[in-house]
Amino acid sequence: MVNNKTLSEYCHAYLNVDAFKDYSPNGLQVEGRSDIQTIISGVSANQDLIDRAIDEKTDALFVHHGFFWKGEDQRITGIKKNRIKALLDNNINLFGYHLPLDAHTEVGNNFQLAERFGIKNPTPIGDTLVWKGEVDTTLGALSKTIEQALSRKPLIFGNEDKPLKTIAWCSGGAQNYMDHAIDINADCFITGEVSEQNPAIAKENNIAFIAAGHHATERYGVQALCQHLSEKFNLKHQFIDIDNTV
Ligand SMILES: [Zn+2]
């Protein structure tokens, strides 16, 4: 068992939250009961996930996509009211960790993807959120590895026979970060989402491009964080996947 404030302080230090300028507050976003014995992890704090957390009578819910995003309407109305009311009525703590959970060198989404995709020497590119590493494969074979790892068929742009040695990746909606991959002459860039202009940009820069799913590429960081917390504080943890094909 652990106190919710203690857990928040631990995560703040462990994930090096102060090092990030983020689009939403990292940490305890909605305060629930103070004693925590059970935790649930999930990708996004939508109503389906909150309802499952209530069914499971959990003490805390950990997500990658929480509340209070920069630029959004600040009022607590509509679906935001429904979600927050459900958490407060059931005394469930909501912890949200965004960029710190992409970047962390053990439990972060990008490191976790490297483990699942068999990428060697995974490391961030400078101070960007994009990572680089080495493989010895082809675009077609890598796409099969990704499909098996994520249980989702990725969108592939490029010749399947293209040999891959250096690859770059960034979980989530990082299609606009392809430049960082081009700058290091990567053979392939992997992220979650694709925009209309990305296939042409990739082709003209002679780089293969894979869109493996925003949700699918961000399932693993929050799970790894909660697995770590469950061992550290002797908590019961389960991951709940609310399927999302995007
Ligand atoms: Zn995301």
Coordinates of C-alpha atoms and ligand atoms in Angstrom, one line a residue:
M1 CA 0.0 0.0 0.0
V2 CA 1.1 3.5 -0.7
N3 CA -0.2 7.0 -0.2
N4 CA -1.4 8.8 -3.3
K5 CA 0.8 11.9 -2.7
T6 CA 3.9 9.6 -2.1
L7 CA 3.2 7.8 -5.3
S8 CA 2.9 11.1 -7.2
E9 CA 6.2 12.3 -5.7
Y10 CA 7.9 9.1 -6.6
C11 CA 6.7 9.2 -10.2
H12 CA 7.6 12.8 -10.5
A13 CA 11.2 12.0 -9.7
Y14 CA 11.4 8.7 -11.5
L15 CA 10.0 10.1 -14.7
N16 CA 12.1 13.3 -14.4
V17 CA 8.9 15.3 -15.0
D18 CA 10.6 18.7 -14.5
A19 CA 12.7 18.2 -17.6
F20 CA 9.7 18.4 -19.9
K21 CA 7.6 21.2 -21.3
D22 CA 4.4 19.4 -21.9
Y23 CA 0.8 20.0 -23.3
S24 CA -0.9 18.7 -20.2
P25 CA 0.0 18.5 -16.5
N26 CA 2.0 15.4 -15.6
G27 CA 1.1 13.7 -12.3
L28 CA -2.0 13.4 -10.1
Q29 CA -4.6 15.1 -12.3
V30 CA -7.7 14.1 -10.3
E31 CA -7.4 13.3 -6.6
G32 CA -9.1 10.3 -5.1
R33 CA -8.7 8.2 -2.0
S34 CA -5.4 8.5 -0.2
D35 CA -4.5 4.9 0.2
I36 CA -3.6 3.0 -2.9
Q37 CA -3.4 -0.8 -3.1
T38 CA -4.6 -1.5 -6.7
I39 CA -3.8 0.3 -9.9
I40 CA -5.0 0.1 -13.5
S41 CA -3.1 1.3 -16.5
G42 CA -4.6 2.3 -19.9
V43 CA -3.7 4.5 -22.8
S44 CA -6.4 7.2 -22.7
A45 CA -8.7 8.5 -19.9
N46 CA -11.9 8.0 -21.9
Q47 CA -15.3 7.0 -20.4
D48 CA -14.9 3.3 -21.4
L49 CA -11.7 3.0 -19.5
I50 CA -13.0 4.9 -16.5
D51 CA -16.1 2.7 -16.4
R52 CA -13.9 -0.4 -16.4
A53 CA -11.8 1.1 -13.6
I54 CA -14.9 1.7 -11.6
D55 CA -16.1 -2.0 -12.2
E56 CA -12.7 -3.2 -11.0
K57 CA -13.0 -0.9 -7.9
T58 CA -9.4 0.3 -8.5
D59 CA -7.7 2.9 -6.3
A60 CA -5.9 4.6 -9.1
L61 CA -5.9 4.8 -12.9
F62 CA -2.7 5.6 -14.8
V63 CA -2.9 6.9 -18.4
H64 CA -0.7 8.3 -21.1
H65 CA -3.4 10.7 -22.4
G66 CA -5.1 12.3 -19.4
F67 CA -7.0 15.6 -19.1
F68 CA -6.5 19.4 -19.3
W69 CA -4.7 19.7 -22.7
K70 CA -3.2 23.1 -23.7
G71 CA -5.6 25.0 -25.9
E72 CA -8.7 23.0 -25.0
D73 CA -11.8 24.5 -23.5
Q74 CA -11.1 24.9 -19.7
R75 CA -14.7 24.5 -18.6
I76 CA -15.7 21.2 -17.0
T77 CA -18.8 20.6 -19.1
G78 CA -20.1 17.8 -21.4
I79 CA -18.0 14.6 -21.6
K80 CA -15.2 16.2 -19.5
K81 CA -17.8 16.7 -16.7
N82 CA -19.0 13.1 -17.1
R83 CA -15.5 11.6 -16.9
I84 CA -14.3 13.7 -14.0
K85 CA -17.6 13.2 -12.1
A86 CA -17.3 9.4 -12.5
L87 CA -13.7 9.5 -11.1
L88 CA -14.7 11.8 -8.1
D89 CA -17.9 9.9 -7.3
N90 CA -15.8 6.7 -7.1
N91 CA -12.9 8.2 -5.3
I92 CA -10.4 7.0 -8.0
N93 CA -7.1 8.9 -8.4
L94 CA -6.2 9.7 -12.0
F95 CA -2.5 10.0 -12.8
G96 CA -1.5 11.2 -16.3
Y97 CA 2.0 11.0 -17.8
H98 CA 2.6 12.2 -21.3
L99 CA 6.0 13.2 -22.7
P100 CA 8.0 11.9 -19.7
L101 CA 6.5 8.5 -20.4
D102 CA 7.5 8.6 -24.1
A103 CA 11.1 9.5 -23.3
H104 CA 12.0 7.5 -20.2
T105 CA 14.9 5.2 -20.8
E106 CA 13.4 2.1 -19.2
V107 CA 9.6 2.3 -19.0
G108 CA 9.1 4.9 -21.8
N109 CA 7.1 4.1 -24.9
N110 CA 10.0 4.4 -27.2
F111 CA 12.3 2.1 -25.3
Q112 CA 9.5 -0.4 -24.9
L113 CA 8.9 -0.4 -28.7
A114 CA 12.6 -1.0 -29.3
E115 CA 12.4 -4.1 -27.1
R116 CA 9.4 -5.4 -28.9
F117 CA 10.7 -4.7 -32.4
G118 CA 14.2 -6.1 -31.8
I119 CA 16.0 -2.8 -32.3
K120 CA 19.6 -2.7 -31.1
N121 CA 21.3 0.2 -29.3
P122 CA 18.1 2.2 -28.8
T123 CA 18.9 5.8 -27.9
P124 CA 17.3 9.3 -28.2
I125 CA 18.5 11.5 -31.1
G126 CA 20.0 14.5 -29.3
D127 CA 17.4 16.2 -27.1
T128 CA 14.5 15.3 -29.4
L129 CA 11.7 12.8 -28.6
V130 CA 12.7 10.7 -31.6
W131 CA 14.9 7.6 -31.0
K132 CA 17.4 5.8 -33.3
G133 CA 18.7 2.3 -33.3
E134 CA 20.0 -0.6 -35.5
V135 CA 18.3 -3.5 -37.2
D136 CA 19.4 -5.9 -40.0
T137 CA 16.2 -6.6 -41.9
T138 CA 14.0 -5.4 -44.7
L139 CA 10.9 -3.2 -44.7
G140 CA 8.6 -6.1 -45.3
A141 CA 10.1 -8.2 -42.5
L142 CA 10.1 -5.3 -40.1
S143 CA 6.4 -4.7 -40.8
K144 CA 5.6 -8.3 -40.0
T145 CA 7.6 -8.1 -36.7
I146 CA 5.6 -4.9 -35.8
E147 CA 2.3 -6.6 -36.8
Q148 CA 3.0 -9.5 -34.4
A149 CA 4.3 -7.2 -31.6
L150 CA 1.3 -4.8 -31.7
S151 CA -1.4 -7.2 -32.9
R152 CA -2.2 -4.6 -35.6
K153 CA -1.3 -4.4 -39.3
P154 CA 0.8 -1.2 -39.8
L155 CA 0.6 1.1 -42.8
I156 CA 3.8 0.7 -44.9
F157 CA 5.2 3.3 -47.3
G158 CA 8.2 2.2 -49.4
N159 CA 9.5 -0.9 -51.1
E160 CA 9.1 -4.0 -49.0
D161 CA 12.5 -5.3 -50.2
K162 CA 14.3 -2.2 -49.0
P163 CA 17.2 -3.2 -46.6
L164 CA 17.1 -1.5 -43.2
K165 CA 20.1 -0.8 -41.0
T166 CA 19.5 2.5 -39.2
I167 CA 15.9 3.2 -38.1
A168 CA 14.3 6.0 -36.2
W169 CA 11.0 6.0 -34.3
C170 CA 8.7 8.0 -32.0
S171 CA 5.5 6.7 -30.5
G172 CA 2.1 8.4 -31.0
G173 CA 1.3 11.2 -33.4
A174 CA 4.9 12.1 -34.4
Q175 CA 4.6 12.2 -38.2
N176 CA 5.8 15.8 -38.2
Y177 CA 9.1 14.6 -36.6
M178 CA 10.2 12.7 -39.7
D179 CA 12.9 15.4 -40.3
H180 CA 14.8 14.1 -37.3
A181 CA 15.0 10.7 -39.0
I182 CA 16.0 12.2 -42.3
D183 CA 18.7 14.3 -40.6
I184 CA 20.5 11.1 -39.4
N185 CA 20.0 9.4 -42.8
A186 CA 17.8 6.7 -41.2
D187 CA 16.5 4.0 -43.6
C188 CA 13.0 4.0 -42.0
F189 CA 10.9 6.1 -39.7
I190 CA 8.2 4.6 -37.6
T191 CA 5.5 6.5 -35.7
G192 CA 1.8 5.9 -34.8
E193 CA -0.1 8.2 -37.2
V194 CA 0.2 9.3 -40.8
S195 CA -1.0 12.6 -42.5
E196 CA -1.7 13.1 -46.2
Q197 CA 1.6 14.6 -47.0
N198 CA 3.8 12.1 -45.2
P199 CA 4.1 9.4 -47.9
A200 CA 5.4 11.8 -50.5
I201 CA 7.8 13.5 -48.0
A202 CA 9.2 10.0 -47.2
K203 CA 9.5 8.9 -50.8
E204 CA 11.3 12.1 -51.9
N205 CA 13.7 11.8 -49.0
N206 CA 14.4 8.1 -49.8
I207 CA 13.2 7.0 -46.4
A208 CA 10.7 4.2 -45.7
F209 CA 7.8 5.1 -43.4
I210 CA 5.6 3.0 -41.1
A211 CA 2.5 4.2 -39.3
A212 CA 1.9 1.5 -36.7
G213 CA -1.0 3.1 -34.8
H214 CA -1.0 5.9 -32.2
H215 CA -2.9 3.9 -29.6
A216 CA -0.9 0.7 -30.5
T217 CA 2.5 2.3 -30.1
E218 CA 1.5 3.9 -26.7
R219 CA 0.2 0.8 -24.9
Y220 CA 3.5 -0.2 -23.4
G221 CA 5.0 2.7 -21.5
V222 CA 2.1 3.1 -19.0
Q223 CA 2.1 -0.7 -18.5
A224 CA 5.8 -0.8 -17.8
L225 CA 5.5 2.2 -15.4
C226 CA 2.7 0.5 -13.5
Q227 CA 4.6 -2.8 -13.5
H228 CA 7.5 -1.0 -11.9
L229 CA 5.3 0.7 -9.4
S230 CA 3.5 -2.6 -8.5
E231 CA 6.9 -4.2 -7.7
K232 CA 8.2 -1.1 -5.8
F233 CA 5.1 -0.6 -3.6
N234 CA 3.6 -4.0 -3.6
L235 CA 0.5 -3.0 -5.6
K236 CA -1.9 -5.1 -7.6
H237 CA -1.8 -3.9 -11.3
Q238 CA -3.7 -4.7 -14.4
F239 CA -3.6 -3.2 -17.9
I240 CA -6.9 -2.6 -19.6
D241 CA -6.9 -2.1 -23.4
I242 CA -9.8 -0.1 -24.8
D243 CA -9.3 -1.0 -28.4
N244 CA -8.7 1.9 -30.8
T245 CA -7.7 1.3 -34.4
V246 CA -6.2 4.8 -34.8
Ligands
ZN1 ZN -0.2 10.1 -27.8

